[in-house]
Coordinates of C-alpha atoms in Angstrom, one line a residue:
X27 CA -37.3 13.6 16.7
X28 CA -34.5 15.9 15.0
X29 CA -32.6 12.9 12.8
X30 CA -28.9 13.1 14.1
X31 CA -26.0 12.4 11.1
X32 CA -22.5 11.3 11.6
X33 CA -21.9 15.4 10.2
X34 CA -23.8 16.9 12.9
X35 CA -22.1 14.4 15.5
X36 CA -18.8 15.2 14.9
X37 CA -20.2 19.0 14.7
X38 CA -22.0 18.8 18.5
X39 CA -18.8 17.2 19.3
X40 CA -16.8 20.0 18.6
X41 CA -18.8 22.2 19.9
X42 CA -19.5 20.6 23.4
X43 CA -22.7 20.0 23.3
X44 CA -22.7 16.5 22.3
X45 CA -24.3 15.2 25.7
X46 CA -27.1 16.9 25.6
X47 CA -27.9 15.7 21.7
X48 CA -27.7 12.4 22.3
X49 CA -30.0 12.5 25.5
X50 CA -32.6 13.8 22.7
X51 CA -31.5 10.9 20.2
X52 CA -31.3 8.1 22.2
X53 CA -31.0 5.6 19.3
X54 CA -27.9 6.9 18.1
X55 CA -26.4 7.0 21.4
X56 CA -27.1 3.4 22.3
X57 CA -25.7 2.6 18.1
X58 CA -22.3 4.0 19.7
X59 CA -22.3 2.1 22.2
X60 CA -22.5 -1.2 20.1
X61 CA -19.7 -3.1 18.8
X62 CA -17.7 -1.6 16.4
X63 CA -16.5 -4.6 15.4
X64 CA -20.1 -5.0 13.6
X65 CA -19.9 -1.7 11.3
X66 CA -18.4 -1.8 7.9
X67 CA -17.0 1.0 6.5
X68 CA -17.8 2.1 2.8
X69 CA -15.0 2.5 0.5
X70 CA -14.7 4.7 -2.5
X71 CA -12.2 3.3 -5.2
X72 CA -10.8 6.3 -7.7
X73 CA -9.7 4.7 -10.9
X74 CA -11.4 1.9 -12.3
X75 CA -8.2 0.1 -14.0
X76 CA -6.8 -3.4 -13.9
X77 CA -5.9 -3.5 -10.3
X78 CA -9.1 -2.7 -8.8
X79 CA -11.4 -4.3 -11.0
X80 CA -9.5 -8.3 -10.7
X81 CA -8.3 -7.4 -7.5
X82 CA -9.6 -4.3 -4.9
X83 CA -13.4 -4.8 -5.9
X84 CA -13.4 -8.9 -5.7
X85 CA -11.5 -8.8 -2.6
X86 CA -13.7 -6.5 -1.2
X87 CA -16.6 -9.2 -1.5
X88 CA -14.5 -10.9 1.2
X89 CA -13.9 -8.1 4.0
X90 CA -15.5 -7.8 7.4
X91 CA -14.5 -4.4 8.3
X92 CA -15.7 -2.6 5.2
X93 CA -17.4 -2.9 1.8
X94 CA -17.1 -1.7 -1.9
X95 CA -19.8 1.6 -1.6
X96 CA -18.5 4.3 -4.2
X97 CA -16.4 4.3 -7.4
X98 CA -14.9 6.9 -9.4
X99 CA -13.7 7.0 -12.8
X100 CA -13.1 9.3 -16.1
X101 CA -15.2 6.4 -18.2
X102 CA -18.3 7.0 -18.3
X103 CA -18.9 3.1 -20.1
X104 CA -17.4 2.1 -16.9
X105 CA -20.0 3.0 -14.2
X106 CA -23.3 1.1 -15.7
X107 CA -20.4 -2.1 -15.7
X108 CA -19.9 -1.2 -12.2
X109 CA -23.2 -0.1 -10.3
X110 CA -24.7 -3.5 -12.0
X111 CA -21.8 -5.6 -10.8
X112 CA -21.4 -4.4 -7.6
X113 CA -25.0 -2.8 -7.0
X114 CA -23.6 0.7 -6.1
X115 CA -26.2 3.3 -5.8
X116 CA -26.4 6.4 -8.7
X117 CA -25.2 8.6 -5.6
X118 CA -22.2 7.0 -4.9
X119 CA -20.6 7.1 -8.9
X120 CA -18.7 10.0 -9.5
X121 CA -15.7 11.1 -12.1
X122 CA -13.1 13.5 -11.8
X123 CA -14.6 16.6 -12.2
X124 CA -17.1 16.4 -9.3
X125 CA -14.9 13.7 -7.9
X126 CA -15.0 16.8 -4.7
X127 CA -18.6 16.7 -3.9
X128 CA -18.0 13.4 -2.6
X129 CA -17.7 15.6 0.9
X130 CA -21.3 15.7 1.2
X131 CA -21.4 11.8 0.6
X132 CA -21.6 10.1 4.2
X133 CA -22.1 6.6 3.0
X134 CA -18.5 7.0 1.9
X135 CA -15.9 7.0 5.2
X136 CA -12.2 5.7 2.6
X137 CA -11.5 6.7 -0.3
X138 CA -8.6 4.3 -1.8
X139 CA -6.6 6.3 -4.9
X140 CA -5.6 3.7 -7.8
X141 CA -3.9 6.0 -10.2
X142 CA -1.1 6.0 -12.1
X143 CA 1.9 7.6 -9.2
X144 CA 1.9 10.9 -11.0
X145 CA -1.9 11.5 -9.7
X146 CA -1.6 10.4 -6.2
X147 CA -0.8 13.3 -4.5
X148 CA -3.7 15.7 -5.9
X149 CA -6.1 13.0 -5.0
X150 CA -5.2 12.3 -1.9
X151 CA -4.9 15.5 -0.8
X152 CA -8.4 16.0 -2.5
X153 CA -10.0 13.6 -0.1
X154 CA -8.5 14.4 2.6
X155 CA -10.2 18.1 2.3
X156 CA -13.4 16.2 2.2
X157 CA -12.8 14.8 5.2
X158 CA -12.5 10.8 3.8
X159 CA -10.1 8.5 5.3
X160 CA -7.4 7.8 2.7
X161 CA -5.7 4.8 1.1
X162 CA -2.6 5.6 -1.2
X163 CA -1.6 2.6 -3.8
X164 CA 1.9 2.1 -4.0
X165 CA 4.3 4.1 -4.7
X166 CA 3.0 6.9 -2.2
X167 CA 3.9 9.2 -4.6
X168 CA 6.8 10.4 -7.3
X169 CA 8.6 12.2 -4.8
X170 CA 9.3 12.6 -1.1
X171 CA 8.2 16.5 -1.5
X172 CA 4.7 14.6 -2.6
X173 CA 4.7 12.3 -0.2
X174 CA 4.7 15.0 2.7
X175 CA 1.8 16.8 1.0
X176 CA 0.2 14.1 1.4
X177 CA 0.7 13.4 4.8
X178 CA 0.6 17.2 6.2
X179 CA -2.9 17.3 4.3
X180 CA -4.2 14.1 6.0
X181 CA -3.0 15.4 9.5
X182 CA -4.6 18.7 8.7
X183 CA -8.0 16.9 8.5
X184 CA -7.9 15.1 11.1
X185 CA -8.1 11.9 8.8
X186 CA -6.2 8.6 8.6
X187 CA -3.7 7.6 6.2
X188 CA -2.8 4.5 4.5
X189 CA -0.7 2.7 1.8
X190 CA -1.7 0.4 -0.6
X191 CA 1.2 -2.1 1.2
X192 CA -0.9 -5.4 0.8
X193 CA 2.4 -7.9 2.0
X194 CA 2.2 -5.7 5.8
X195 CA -0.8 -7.8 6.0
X196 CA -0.1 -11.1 5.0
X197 CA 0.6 -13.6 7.1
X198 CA 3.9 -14.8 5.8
X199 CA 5.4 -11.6 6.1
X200 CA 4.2 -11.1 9.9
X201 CA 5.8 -14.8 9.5
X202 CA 9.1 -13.6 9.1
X203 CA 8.6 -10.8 11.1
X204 CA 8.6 -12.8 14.0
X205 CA 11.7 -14.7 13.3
X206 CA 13.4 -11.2 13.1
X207 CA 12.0 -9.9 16.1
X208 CA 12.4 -13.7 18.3
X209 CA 15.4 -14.2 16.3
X210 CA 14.3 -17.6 15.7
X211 CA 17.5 -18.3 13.5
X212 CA 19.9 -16.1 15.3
X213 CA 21.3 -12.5 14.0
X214 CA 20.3 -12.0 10.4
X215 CA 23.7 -11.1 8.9
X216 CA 22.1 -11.4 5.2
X217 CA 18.8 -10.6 2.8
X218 CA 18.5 -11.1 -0.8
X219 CA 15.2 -9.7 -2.5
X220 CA 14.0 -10.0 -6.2
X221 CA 11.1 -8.6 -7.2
X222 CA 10.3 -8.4 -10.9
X223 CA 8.6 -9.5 -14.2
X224 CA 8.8 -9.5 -17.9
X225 CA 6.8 -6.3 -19.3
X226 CA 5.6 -7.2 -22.9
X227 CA 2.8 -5.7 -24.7
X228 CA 2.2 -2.3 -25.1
X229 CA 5.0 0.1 -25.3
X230 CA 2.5 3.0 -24.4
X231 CA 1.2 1.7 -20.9
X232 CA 1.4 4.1 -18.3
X233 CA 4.1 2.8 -16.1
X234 CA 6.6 2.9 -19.3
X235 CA 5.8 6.7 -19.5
X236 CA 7.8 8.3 -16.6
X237 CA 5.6 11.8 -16.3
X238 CA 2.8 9.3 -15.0
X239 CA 4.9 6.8 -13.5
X240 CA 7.6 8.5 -11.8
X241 CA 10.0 5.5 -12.6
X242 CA 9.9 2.0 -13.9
X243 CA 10.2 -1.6 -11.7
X244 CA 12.5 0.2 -9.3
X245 CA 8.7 2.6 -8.5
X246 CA 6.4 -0.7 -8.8
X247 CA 8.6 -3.5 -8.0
X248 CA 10.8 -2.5 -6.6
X249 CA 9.2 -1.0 -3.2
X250 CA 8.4 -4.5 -2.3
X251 CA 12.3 -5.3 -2.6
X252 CA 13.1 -2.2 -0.3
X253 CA 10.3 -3.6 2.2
X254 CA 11.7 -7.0 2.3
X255 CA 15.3 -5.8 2.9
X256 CA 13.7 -3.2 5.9
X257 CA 11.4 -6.2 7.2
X258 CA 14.2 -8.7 6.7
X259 CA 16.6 -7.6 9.5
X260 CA 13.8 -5.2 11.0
X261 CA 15.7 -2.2 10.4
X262 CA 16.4 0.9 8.1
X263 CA 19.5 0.8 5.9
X264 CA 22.0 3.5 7.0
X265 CA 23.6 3.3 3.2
X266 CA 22.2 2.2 -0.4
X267 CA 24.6 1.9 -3.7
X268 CA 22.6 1.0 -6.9
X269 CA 23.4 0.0 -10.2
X270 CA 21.1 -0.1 -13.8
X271 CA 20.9 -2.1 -16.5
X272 CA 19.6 -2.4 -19.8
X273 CA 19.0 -5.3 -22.8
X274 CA 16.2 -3.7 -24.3
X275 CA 16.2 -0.4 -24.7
X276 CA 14.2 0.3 -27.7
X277 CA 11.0 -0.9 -25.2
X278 CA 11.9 0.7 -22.1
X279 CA 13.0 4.2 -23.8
X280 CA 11.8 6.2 -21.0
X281 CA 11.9 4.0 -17.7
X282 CA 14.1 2.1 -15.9
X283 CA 14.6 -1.9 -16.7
X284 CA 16.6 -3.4 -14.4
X285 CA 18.1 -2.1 -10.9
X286 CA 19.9 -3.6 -8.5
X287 CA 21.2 -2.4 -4.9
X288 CA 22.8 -3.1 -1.5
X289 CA 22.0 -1.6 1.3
X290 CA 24.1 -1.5 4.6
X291 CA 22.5 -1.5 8.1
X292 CA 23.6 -0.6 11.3
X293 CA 24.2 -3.7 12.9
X294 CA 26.3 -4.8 10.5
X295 CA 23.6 -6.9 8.1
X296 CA 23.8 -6.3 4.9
X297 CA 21.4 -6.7 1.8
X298 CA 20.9 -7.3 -1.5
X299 CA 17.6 -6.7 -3.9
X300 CA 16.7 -6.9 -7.5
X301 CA 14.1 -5.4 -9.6
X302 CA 13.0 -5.5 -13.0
X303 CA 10.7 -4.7 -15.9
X304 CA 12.5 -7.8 -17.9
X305 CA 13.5 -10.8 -15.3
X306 CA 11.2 -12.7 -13.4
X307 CA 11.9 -12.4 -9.6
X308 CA 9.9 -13.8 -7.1
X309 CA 12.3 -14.6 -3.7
X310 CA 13.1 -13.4 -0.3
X311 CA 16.1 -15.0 1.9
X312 CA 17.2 -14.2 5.0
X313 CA 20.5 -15.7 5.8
X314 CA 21.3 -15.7 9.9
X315 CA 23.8 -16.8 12.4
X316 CA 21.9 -20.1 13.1
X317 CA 20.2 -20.9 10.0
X318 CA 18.3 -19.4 7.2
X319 CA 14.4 -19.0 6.1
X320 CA 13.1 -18.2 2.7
X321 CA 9.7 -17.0 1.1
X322 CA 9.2 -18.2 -2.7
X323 CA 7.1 -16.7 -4.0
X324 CA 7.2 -14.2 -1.5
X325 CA 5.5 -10.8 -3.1
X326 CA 3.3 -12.2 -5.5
X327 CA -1.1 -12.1 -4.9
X328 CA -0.6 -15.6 -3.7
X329 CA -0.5 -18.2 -2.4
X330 CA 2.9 -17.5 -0.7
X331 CA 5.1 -20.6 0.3
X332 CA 7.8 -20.4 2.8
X333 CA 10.7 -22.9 3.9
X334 CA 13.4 -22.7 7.4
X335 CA 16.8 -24.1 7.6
X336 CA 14.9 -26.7 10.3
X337 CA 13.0 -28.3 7.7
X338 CA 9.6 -26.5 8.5
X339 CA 7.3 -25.7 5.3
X340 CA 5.3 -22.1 6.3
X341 CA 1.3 -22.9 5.6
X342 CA -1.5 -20.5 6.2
X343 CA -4.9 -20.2 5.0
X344 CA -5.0 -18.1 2.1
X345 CA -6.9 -14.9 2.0
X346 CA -6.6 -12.2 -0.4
X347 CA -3.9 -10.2 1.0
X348 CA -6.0 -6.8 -0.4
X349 CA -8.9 -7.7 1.5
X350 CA -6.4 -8.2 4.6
X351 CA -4.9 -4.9 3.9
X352 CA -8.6 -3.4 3.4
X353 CA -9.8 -4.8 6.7
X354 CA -6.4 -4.0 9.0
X355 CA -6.8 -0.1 7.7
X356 CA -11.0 -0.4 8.8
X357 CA -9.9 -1.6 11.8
X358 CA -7.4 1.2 12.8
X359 CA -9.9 3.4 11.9
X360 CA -13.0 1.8 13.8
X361 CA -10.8 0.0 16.8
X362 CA -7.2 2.1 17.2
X363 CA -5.3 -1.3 16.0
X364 CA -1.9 -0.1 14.6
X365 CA -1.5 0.7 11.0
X366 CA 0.6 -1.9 9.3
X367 CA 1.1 0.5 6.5
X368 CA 1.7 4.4 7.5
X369 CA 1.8 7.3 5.4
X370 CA 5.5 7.6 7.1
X371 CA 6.2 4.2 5.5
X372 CA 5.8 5.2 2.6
X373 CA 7.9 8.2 2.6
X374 CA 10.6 6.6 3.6
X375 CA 10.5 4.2 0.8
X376 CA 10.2 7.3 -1.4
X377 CA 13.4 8.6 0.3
X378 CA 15.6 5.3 -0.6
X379 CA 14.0 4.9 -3.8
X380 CA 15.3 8.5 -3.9
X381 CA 18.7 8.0 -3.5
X382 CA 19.3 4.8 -5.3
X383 CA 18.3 6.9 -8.3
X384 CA 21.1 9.8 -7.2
X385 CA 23.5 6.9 -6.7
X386 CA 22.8 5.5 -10.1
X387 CA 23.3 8.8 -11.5
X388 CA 26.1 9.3 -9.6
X389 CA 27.7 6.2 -11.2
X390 CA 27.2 3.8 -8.3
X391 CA 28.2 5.9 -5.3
X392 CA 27.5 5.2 -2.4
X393 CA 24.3 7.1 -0.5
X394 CA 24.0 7.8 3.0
X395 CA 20.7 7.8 4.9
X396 CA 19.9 8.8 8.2
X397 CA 15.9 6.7 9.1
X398 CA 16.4 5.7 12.5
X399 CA 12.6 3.5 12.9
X400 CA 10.8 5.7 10.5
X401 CA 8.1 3.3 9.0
X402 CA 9.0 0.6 11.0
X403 CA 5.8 -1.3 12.0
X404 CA 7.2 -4.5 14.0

């Protein structure tokens, strides 16, 4: 019997002539008929750095919906490390030069891009031309031009799209969430984000060089600010004003240090966030008509800890929010769940981050935006 591959499925498919295959492949066609629930799909991760070795690989040890099956990196001491650790077949290791063969690979169905920002966007695009679902790390991209690139060359392959949002999928967050949505505590009328740590170290690290970061905190941690402000009142800002500061300058010579910002929304809420390279920030607060509720820490790997105006302490079973955010993009892909974290999500972050630089530059001035529920994922 003729062996039918997922390639020459999706090719009979096409083609209308799928009925008649799997009449001749019967084993496939009852396989489709099982529970997707039971499949795993393989995951390639592209960079090899910090991130995905302490937490993308370990935490995907702990998924249902998928597993750890390729890797790609530009050091070549790396993949021995790697196929030992993690038992990843010879076939599955690639680096960045034939990083575009990995089209013929079908073992591999995601490829997640950890990159510095500057590299998302030809990598992305890259596996989306071979035809591999995709998962962007955050920031999508340095700029909204890259970040519709991105998407247009997803949509052209008829492939899914993802960013690396781990928070859409924890538990606290859906938390508050649902106090926005049931306004549990009335009308938020308030939001105050920080999000931030002390950089110390090496001056040379990538995300203090802005042609491979794009920015400083306001591009990596900042986003989560901006997300906690949008989730906060459920909502897009209508207006952002932005300020920057700086106390040490001879570190942070090419990025930013500290940003703050206050966005307006259309109801009337307003909001509040900081970010930073050199202050520790940690806090989300949502101030309402009839009572308050906080996470702290609320964007950190975790455990998160929540309190209410009512005296309730927020406790759930802690999971590691990447292997949450792995399994919820598998399961889009396998069942048609939503996706917590859309590609359009992530432009639209790109579009604020976008104008809080301009009003920056602009000495503070006030930016308008026009959103309506772009990104919003209630």
């Amino acid at each position: 019997m003729k062996q039918l591959t997922r390639r020459s499925f999706n090719g009979l498919a096409g083609k209308g002539l799928l009925g008649s295959a799997l009449i001749a492949n019967m084993p496939l066609a009852n396989a489709l008929s099982t529970n997707k629930k039971d499949k795993k799909l393989g995951i390639a991760l592209v960079g090899l750095g910090s991130y995905s070795t302490y937490q993308l690989a370990p935490s995907l040890q702990e998924t249902a919906h998928c597993y750890l099956a390729g890797i790609v990196t530009g050091t070549n001491s790396k993949e021995a490390i790697w196929q030992e650790k993690y038992n990843i077949p010879k076939k599955n290791v690639y680096n960045y030069d034939n990083f575009d063969t990995i089209a013929d690979n079908d073992s591999i169905d995601i490829i997640y891009v950890v990159l510095p920002n500057s590299m998302h966007a030809d990598f992305c695009i890259r596996a989306a031309k071979a035809g591999k679902h995709v998962i962007c790390e955050k920031p999508m991209a340095i700029s909204v031009a890259e970040c519709d690139t991105i998407i247009n060359a997803c949509n052209e392959n008829s492939v899914k799209l993802a960013v690396g949002y781990r928070m859409q999928s924890d538990p606290y967050t859906n938390e508050v969430k649902k106090y926005v949505r049931e306004k549990t505590f009335g009308d938020v009328k308030f939001v105050s984000s920080d999000a931030g740590y002390i950089s110390k170290g090496n001056p040379d690290q990538w995300r203090l060089d802005k042609s491979l970061s794009g920015g400083g905190a306001l591009m990596n941690m900042g986003v989560y600010s901006i997300q906690t402000s949008i989730y906060g009142t459920r909502q897009n800002p209508i207006a952002v004003s932005a300020q920057e500061f700086s106390t040490r300058p001879e570190y942070f010579k090419d990025t930013d240090e500290t940003i703050t910002a206050q966005f307006k929304f259309a109801n009337g809420a307003v909001a509040h966030m900081m970010t930073s390279h050199n202050a520790n920030g940690n806090r989300l607060k949502c101030h309402c008509s009839k009572g308050w509720f906080e996470l702290d820490p609320a964007h950190s790997y975790g455990p998160i800890s929540g309190t209410t105006s009512n005296g309730d302490i927020l406790k759930f079973p802690h999971k590691k929010q990447q292997a949450l955010q792995m399994d919820d993009f598998a399961e889009h892909i396998l069942m048609g769940t939503k996706n917590v974290a859309p590609g359009e999500m992530g432009k639209r972050d790109m579009i604020i981050v976008e104008a809080i630089y301009k009003s920056i530059d602009e000495g503070g001035k006030e930016q308008l935006l026009s959103l309506g529920n772009m990104g919003i994922v209630s």
